[in-house]
PDB file of C-alpha atoms in Angstrom:
ATOM      1  CA  MET A 171     274.307 142.522 -72.143  1.00 51.00           C
ATOM      2  CA  PRO A 172     276.227 145.203 -74.267  1.00 77.00           C
ATOM      3  CA  ARG A 173     276.770 148.601 -72.737  1.00 83.00           C
ATOM      4  CA  TYR A 174     276.998 151.775 -74.548  1.00 85.00           C
ATOM      5  CA  GLY A 175     278.172 155.382 -74.355  1.00 84.00           C
ATOM      6  CA  THR A 176     275.875 158.114 -75.250  1.00 85.00           C
ATOM      7  CA  THR A 177     278.534 160.658 -76.464  1.00 85.00           C
ATOM      8  CA  GLY A 178     277.630 161.147 -80.074  1.00 84.00           C
ATOM      9  CA  ARG A 179     274.713 159.155 -79.931  1.00 91.00           C
ATOM     10  CA  ILE A 180     272.216 160.773 -77.545  1.00 95.00           C
ATOM     11  CA  ALA A 181     268.980 162.327 -79.194  1.00 96.00           C
ATOM     12  CA  ILE A 182     267.477 165.314 -77.299  1.00 97.00           C
ATOM     13  CA  VAL A 183     264.381 166.865 -78.916  1.00 98.00           C
ATOM     14  CA  PHE A 184     262.199 169.827 -77.368  1.00 98.00           C
ATOM     15  CA  ALA A 185     258.786 169.087 -78.791  1.00 98.00           C
ATOM     16  CA  PRO A 186     255.535 171.317 -78.629  1.00 97.00           C
ATOM     17  CA  THR A 187     253.097 168.754 -78.373  1.00 97.00           C
ATOM     18  CA  VAL A 188     252.941 164.823 -77.334  1.00 98.00           C
ATOM     19  CA  VAL A 189     249.105 163.580 -76.536  1.00 97.00           C
ATOM     20  CA  ASP A 190     250.517 160.375 -74.842  1.00 97.00           C
ATOM     21  CA  PRO A 191     253.867 160.927 -73.104  1.00 97.00           C
ATOM     22  CA  SER A 192     254.085 156.981 -72.787  1.00 97.00           C
ATOM     23  CA  LYS A 193     253.702 156.662 -76.523  1.00 97.00           C
ATOM     24  CA  PRO A 194     255.032 159.714 -78.324  1.00 98.00           C
ATOM     25  CA  THR A 195     254.793 159.366 -82.287  1.00 97.00           C
ATOM     26  CA  ALA A 196     257.512 159.663 -84.527  1.00 96.00           C
ATOM     27  CA  ALA A 197     255.554 162.707 -86.044  1.00 95.00           C
ATOM     28  CA  GLU A 198     255.173 164.369 -82.844  1.00 97.00           C
ATOM     29  CA  ILE A 199     259.209 164.080 -82.190  1.00 97.00           C
ATOM     30  CA  ALA A 200     259.791 165.246 -85.914  1.00 95.00           C
ATOM     31  CA  ALA A 201     257.878 168.404 -85.050  1.00 96.00           C
ATOM     32  CA  GLY A 202     260.178 169.139 -82.213  1.00 97.00           C
ATOM     33  CA  THR A 203     263.636 170.765 -82.383  1.00 97.00           C
ATOM     34  CA  ASN A 204     266.667 168.706 -82.266  1.00 97.00           C
ATOM     35  CA  LEU A 205     269.228 170.306 -79.620  1.00 97.00           C
ATOM     36  CA  SER A 206     271.519 167.383 -79.749  1.00 95.00           C
ATOM     37  CA  ASP A 207     274.283 169.294 -81.565  1.00 95.00           C
ATOM     38  CA  HIS A 208     274.034 172.294 -79.203  1.00 96.00           C
ATOM     39  CA  VAL A 209     273.979 170.744 -75.664  1.00 97.00           C
ATOM     40  CA  THR A 210     277.366 170.254 -73.946  1.00 96.00           C
ATOM     41  CA  ARG A 211     278.807 166.982 -73.180  1.00 94.00           C
ATOM     42  CA  ASP A 212     277.635 166.954 -69.635  1.00 94.00           C
ATOM     43  CA  GLY A 213     274.616 169.419 -70.120  1.00 96.00           C
ATOM     44  CA  LEU A 214     271.723 167.186 -69.525  1.00 97.00           C
ATOM     45  CA  LYS A 215     270.591 166.999 -66.014  1.00 96.00           C
ATOM     46  CA  THR A 216     267.163 164.955 -65.424  1.00 95.00           C
ATOM     47  CA  PRO A 217     267.070 164.436 -61.680  1.00 90.00           C
ATOM     48  CA  SER A 218     264.495 162.793 -60.040  1.00 88.00           C
ATOM     49  CA  SER A 219     264.776 162.602 -56.063  1.00 91.00           C
ATOM     50  CA  GLY A 220     262.928 160.468 -53.754  1.00 92.00           C
ATOM     51  CA  ASN A 221     261.752 161.063 -49.936  1.00 92.00           C
ATOM     52  CA  THR A 222     261.261 158.840 -47.250  1.00 93.00           C
ATOM     53  CA  ILE A 223     258.559 158.587 -44.654  1.00 94.00           C
ATOM     54  CA  ASP A 224     259.489 157.812 -40.982  1.00 94.00           C
ATOM     55  CA  ALA A 225     258.015 154.228 -40.261  1.00 94.00           C
ATOM     56  CA  ALA A 226     259.794 153.393 -37.138  1.00 94.00           C
ATOM     57  CA  ASP A 227     258.042 151.760 -34.208  1.00 94.00           C
ATOM     58  CA  ILE A 228     258.756 151.480 -30.634  1.00 95.00           C
ATOM     59  CA  GLY A 229     259.255 147.830 -30.985  1.00 94.00           C
ATOM     60  CA  SER A 230     262.608 147.869 -32.895  1.00 93.00           C
ATOM     61  CA  ARG A 231     265.938 149.989 -32.353  1.00 94.00           C
ATOM     62  CA  PHE A 232     265.945 150.215 -36.185  1.00 94.00           C
ATOM     63  CA  ASN A 233     264.635 153.371 -37.801  1.00 93.00           C
ATOM     64  CA  LYS A 234     262.445 151.871 -40.531  1.00 94.00           C
ATOM     65  CA  THR A 235     261.495 154.149 -43.519  1.00 94.00           C
ATOM     66  CA  ALA A 236     258.713 153.665 -46.186  1.00 94.00           C
ATOM     67  CA  PRO A 237     258.458 155.426 -49.870  1.00 94.00           C
ATOM     68  CA  GLY A 238     257.268 158.726 -49.890  1.00 93.00           C
ATOM     69  CA  THR A 239     257.122 161.246 -52.675  1.00 91.00           C
ATOM     70  CA  TYR A 240     259.474 161.668 -55.633  1.00 90.00           C
ATOM     71  CA  GLY A 241     260.422 164.041 -58.118  1.00 89.00           C
ATOM     72  CA  GLY A 242     260.133 168.113 -57.908  1.00 88.00           C
ATOM     73  CA  ASP A 243     263.624 168.572 -59.048  1.00 93.00           C
ATOM     74  CA  ALA A 244     264.329 170.846 -62.288  1.00 95.00           C
ATOM     75  CA  ALA A 245     265.885 169.447 -65.367  1.00 97.00           C
ATOM     76  CA  GLU A 246     268.787 171.398 -66.643  1.00 98.00           C
ATOM     77  CA  ILE A 247     270.125 172.011 -70.129  1.00 98.00           C
ATOM     78  CA  THR A 248     273.552 173.593 -70.789  1.00 98.00           C
ATOM     79  CA  ALA A 249     273.903 174.495 -74.261  1.00 97.00           C
ATOM     80  CA  HIS A 250     276.253 176.420 -76.351  1.00 96.00           C
ATOM     81  CA  ARG A 251     275.403 179.995 -77.834  1.00 95.00           C
ATOM     82  CA  ASP A 252     275.776 180.707 -81.623  1.00 92.00           C
ATOM     83  CA  SER A 253     277.305 183.869 -82.744  1.00 90.00           C
ATOM     84  CA  GLN A 254     274.544 184.329 -85.523  1.00 87.00           C
ATOM     85  CA  GLY A 255     271.346 185.002 -83.778  1.00 79.00           C
ATOM     86  CA  THR A 256     269.127 183.464 -86.408  1.00 82.00           C
ATOM     87  CA  ASP A 257     271.295 180.075 -85.902  1.00 85.00           C
ATOM     88  CA  ASP A 258     271.189 180.108 -82.097  1.00 94.00           C
ATOM     89  CA  LEU A 259     268.793 177.233 -82.055  1.00 96.00           C
ATOM     90  CA  ALA A 260     269.116 176.190 -78.499  1.00 97.00           C
ATOM     91  CA  TRP A 261     268.681 179.908 -76.957  1.00 97.00           C
ATOM     92  CA  ASN A 262     265.861 180.594 -79.191  1.00 96.00           C
ATOM     93  CA  THR A 263     263.992 177.378 -78.608  1.00 97.00           C
ATOM     94  CA  LEU A 264     264.629 177.274 -74.930  1.00 98.00           C
ATOM     95  CA  GLU A 265     263.032 180.678 -74.138  1.00 97.00           C
ATOM     96  CA  GLN A 266     261.637 181.535 -70.649  1.00 97.00           C
ATOM     97  CA  ASP A 267     257.985 180.133 -70.162  1.00 98.00           C
ATOM     98  CA  ALA A 268     258.480 177.936 -73.165  1.00 98.00           C
ATOM     99  CA  ILE A 269     256.250 174.834 -72.955  1.00 98.00           C
ATOM    100  CA  GLY A 270     256.803 171.531 -74.330  1.00 98.00           C
ATOM    101  CA  PHE A 271     258.168 168.072 -74.021  1.00 98.00           C
ATOM    102  CA  LEU A 272     261.695 167.091 -73.616  1.00 98.00           C
ATOM    103  CA  ILE A 273     262.258 163.935 -75.257  1.00 98.00           C
ATOM    104  CA  VAL A 274     265.473 162.320 -74.622  1.00 98.00           C
ATOM    105  CA  GLY A 275     266.657 159.042 -76.795  1.00 97.00           C
ATOM    106  CA  ARG A 276     269.951 158.077 -74.833  1.00 96.00           C
ATOM    107  CA  ALA A 277     270.488 155.177 -77.478  1.00 94.00           C
ATOM    108  CA  GLY A 278     269.726 157.782 -80.447  1.00 94.00           C
ATOM    109  CA  PHE A 279     266.786 157.393 -82.663  1.00 95.00           C
ATOM    110  CA  ASN A 280     266.078 154.887 -85.611  1.00 94.00           C
ATOM    111  CA  GLN A 281     267.428 152.250 -83.064  1.00 93.00           C
ATOM    112  CA  ASP A 282     268.627 149.226 -84.687  1.00 92.00           C
ATOM    113  CA  THR A 283     266.724 145.875 -84.017  1.00 90.00           C
ATOM    114  CA  THR A 284     269.997 143.689 -83.348  1.00 89.00           C
ATOM    115  CA  THR A 285     272.219 146.259 -81.353  1.00 90.00           C
ATOM    116  CA  GLY A 286     269.388 148.734 -79.911  1.00 90.00           C
ATOM    117  CA  LEU A 287     271.366 151.766 -81.068  1.00 92.00           C
ATOM    118  CA  GLY A 288     270.563 154.565 -83.128  1.00 92.00           C
ATOM    119  CA  SER A 289     271.945 158.180 -83.895  1.00 92.00           C
ATOM    120  CA  LYS A 290     271.307 161.625 -82.676  1.00 91.00           C
ATOM    121  CA  SER A 291     269.977 162.812 -85.836  1.00 88.00           C
ATOM    122  CA  GLY A 292     268.105 159.829 -86.993  1.00 84.00           C
ATOM    123  CA  ALA A 293     264.321 160.589 -87.440  1.00 92.00           C
ATOM    124  CA  ALA A 294     262.596 158.403 -84.428  1.00 95.00           C
ATOM    125  CA  LYS A 295     260.671 155.424 -85.708  1.00 95.00           C
ATOM    126  CA  ALA A 296     258.131 153.163 -83.985  1.00 95.00           C
ATOM    127  CA  GLY A 297     259.616 150.968 -81.261  1.00 96.00           C
ATOM    128  CA  ASP A 298     262.344 153.465 -80.284  1.00 96.00           C
ATOM    129  CA  ARG A 299     262.954 153.581 -76.558  1.00 97.00           C
ATOM    130  CA  VAL A 300     262.610 157.197 -75.339  1.00 98.00           C
ATOM    131  CA  GLU A 301     262.016 159.456 -72.223  1.00 98.00           C
ATOM    132  CA  VAL A 302     259.418 162.151 -72.142  1.00 98.00           C
ATOM    133  CA  TYR A 303     259.443 164.859 -69.836  1.00 98.00           C
ATOM    134  CA  PRO A 304     256.603 167.367 -69.581  1.00 98.00           C
ATOM    135  CA  VAL A 305     258.349 170.687 -69.120  1.00 98.00           C
ATOM    136  CA  THR A 306     258.226 174.410 -68.900  1.00 98.00           C
ATOM    137  CA  VAL A 307     261.370 176.742 -68.909  1.00 98.00           C
ATOM    138  CA  ILE A 308     261.744 178.398 -65.759  1.00 98.00           C
ATOM    139  CA  SER A 309     264.792 180.443 -66.539  1.00 97.00           C
ATOM    140  CA  ARG A 310     267.990 180.436 -68.763  1.00 96.00           C
ATOM    141  CA  ALA A 311     270.909 182.295 -67.770  1.00 96.00           C
ATOM    142  CA  MET A 312     274.491 183.101 -69.498  1.00 96.00           C
ATOM    143  CA  ASN A 313     277.182 180.841 -67.742  1.00 94.00           C
ATOM    144  CA  ASP A 314     280.245 182.443 -66.358  1.00 94.00           C
ATOM    145  CA  THR A 315     283.075 183.135 -68.958  1.00 91.00           C
ATOM    146  CA  GLY A 316     286.108 181.185 -68.961  1.00 88.00           C
ATOM    147  CA  ASP A 317     289.445 180.920 -70.689  1.00 92.00           C
ATOM    148  CA  ASN A 318     289.217 178.768 -73.880  1.00 92.00           C
ATOM    149  CA  GLU A 319     285.243 178.017 -73.212  1.00 91.00           C
ATOM    150  CA  THR A 320     282.528 178.632 -75.718  1.00 93.00           C
ATOM    151  CA  SER A 321     279.680 180.924 -74.881  1.00 95.00           C
ATOM    152  CA  LYS A 322     277.094 178.876 -72.979  1.00 96.00           C
ATOM    153  CA  PHE A 323     273.782 179.008 -71.209  1.00 97.00           C
ATOM    154  CA  THR A 324     272.001 176.888 -68.859  1.00 98.00           C
ATOM    155  CA  ALA A 325     268.150 176.667 -68.948  1.00 98.00           C
ATOM    156  CA  SER A 326     266.427 175.369 -65.771  1.00 98.00           C
ATOM    157  CA  LEU A 327     263.173 173.266 -66.721  1.00 98.00           C
ATOM    158  CA  ALA A 328     260.139 172.488 -64.243  1.00 97.00           C
ATOM    159  CA  ILE A 329     259.114 168.920 -64.891  1.00 97.00           C
ATOM    160  CA  THR A 330     255.336 169.724 -64.801  1.00 97.00           C
ATOM    161  CA  GLY A 331     254.227 166.155 -64.908  1.00 96.00           C
ATOM    162  CA  GLU A 332     255.132 162.536 -64.031  1.00 95.00           C
ATOM    163  CA  PRO A 333     257.941 161.652 -66.749  1.00 96.00           C
ATOM    164  CA  GLU A 334     257.701 158.546 -68.828  1.00 97.00           C
ATOM    165  CA  GLN A 335     261.036 157.167 -68.547  1.00 96.00           C
ATOM    166  CA  ASP A 336     260.270 154.007 -70.358  1.00 97.00           C
ATOM    167  CA  ALA A 337     258.201 155.369 -73.455  1.00 98.00           C
ATOM    168  CA  ILE A 338     258.198 153.598 -76.649  1.00 97.00           C
ATOM    169  CA  VAL A 339     257.629 155.506 -79.905  1.00 97.00           C
ATOM    170  CA  ALA A 340     254.282 154.623 -81.386  1.00 96.00           C
ATOM    171  CA  ALA A 341     253.417 154.001 -84.908  1.00 85.00           C
ATOM    172  CA  GLY A 342     251.105 156.686 -86.464  1.00 71.00           C
ATOM    173  CA  SER A 343     251.238 160.209 -86.972  1.00 63.00           C
TER     174      SER A 343
END
């Protein structure tokens, strides 16, 4: 089973509408904004923590637990700013209160049937593996300045519904 790196391959799209997050269509993804060339290499965070329930009983010295709730963590995107306001794609897309779907193709789009790998700028096609997060942008804030650093910002996104981490792009429009 070959492993792969995401750098230069991962596709990150902010789409306005996805009818069925478990089966987003190529057209829904194409209608979104591809942010892949704007997000920093370590700039995508899609956490999902889990909680446990105390299930211990007096009959054992072991403190047993059971699964509880999960999720509730904000996703984050750290992206570069562009000096031309009209070209500042990530900043203009991830405005506070923007509602949409964060679609992540970690192996890229247009995934090859032999290798399973695609590209960040390819068009999504039926059968591609993706993650779909229904989101609302909570806030966006400029990052601290630094020597030899580009101007960057971080957007925090509320994950407003259960994410589909094993979604498959569906045929159709």
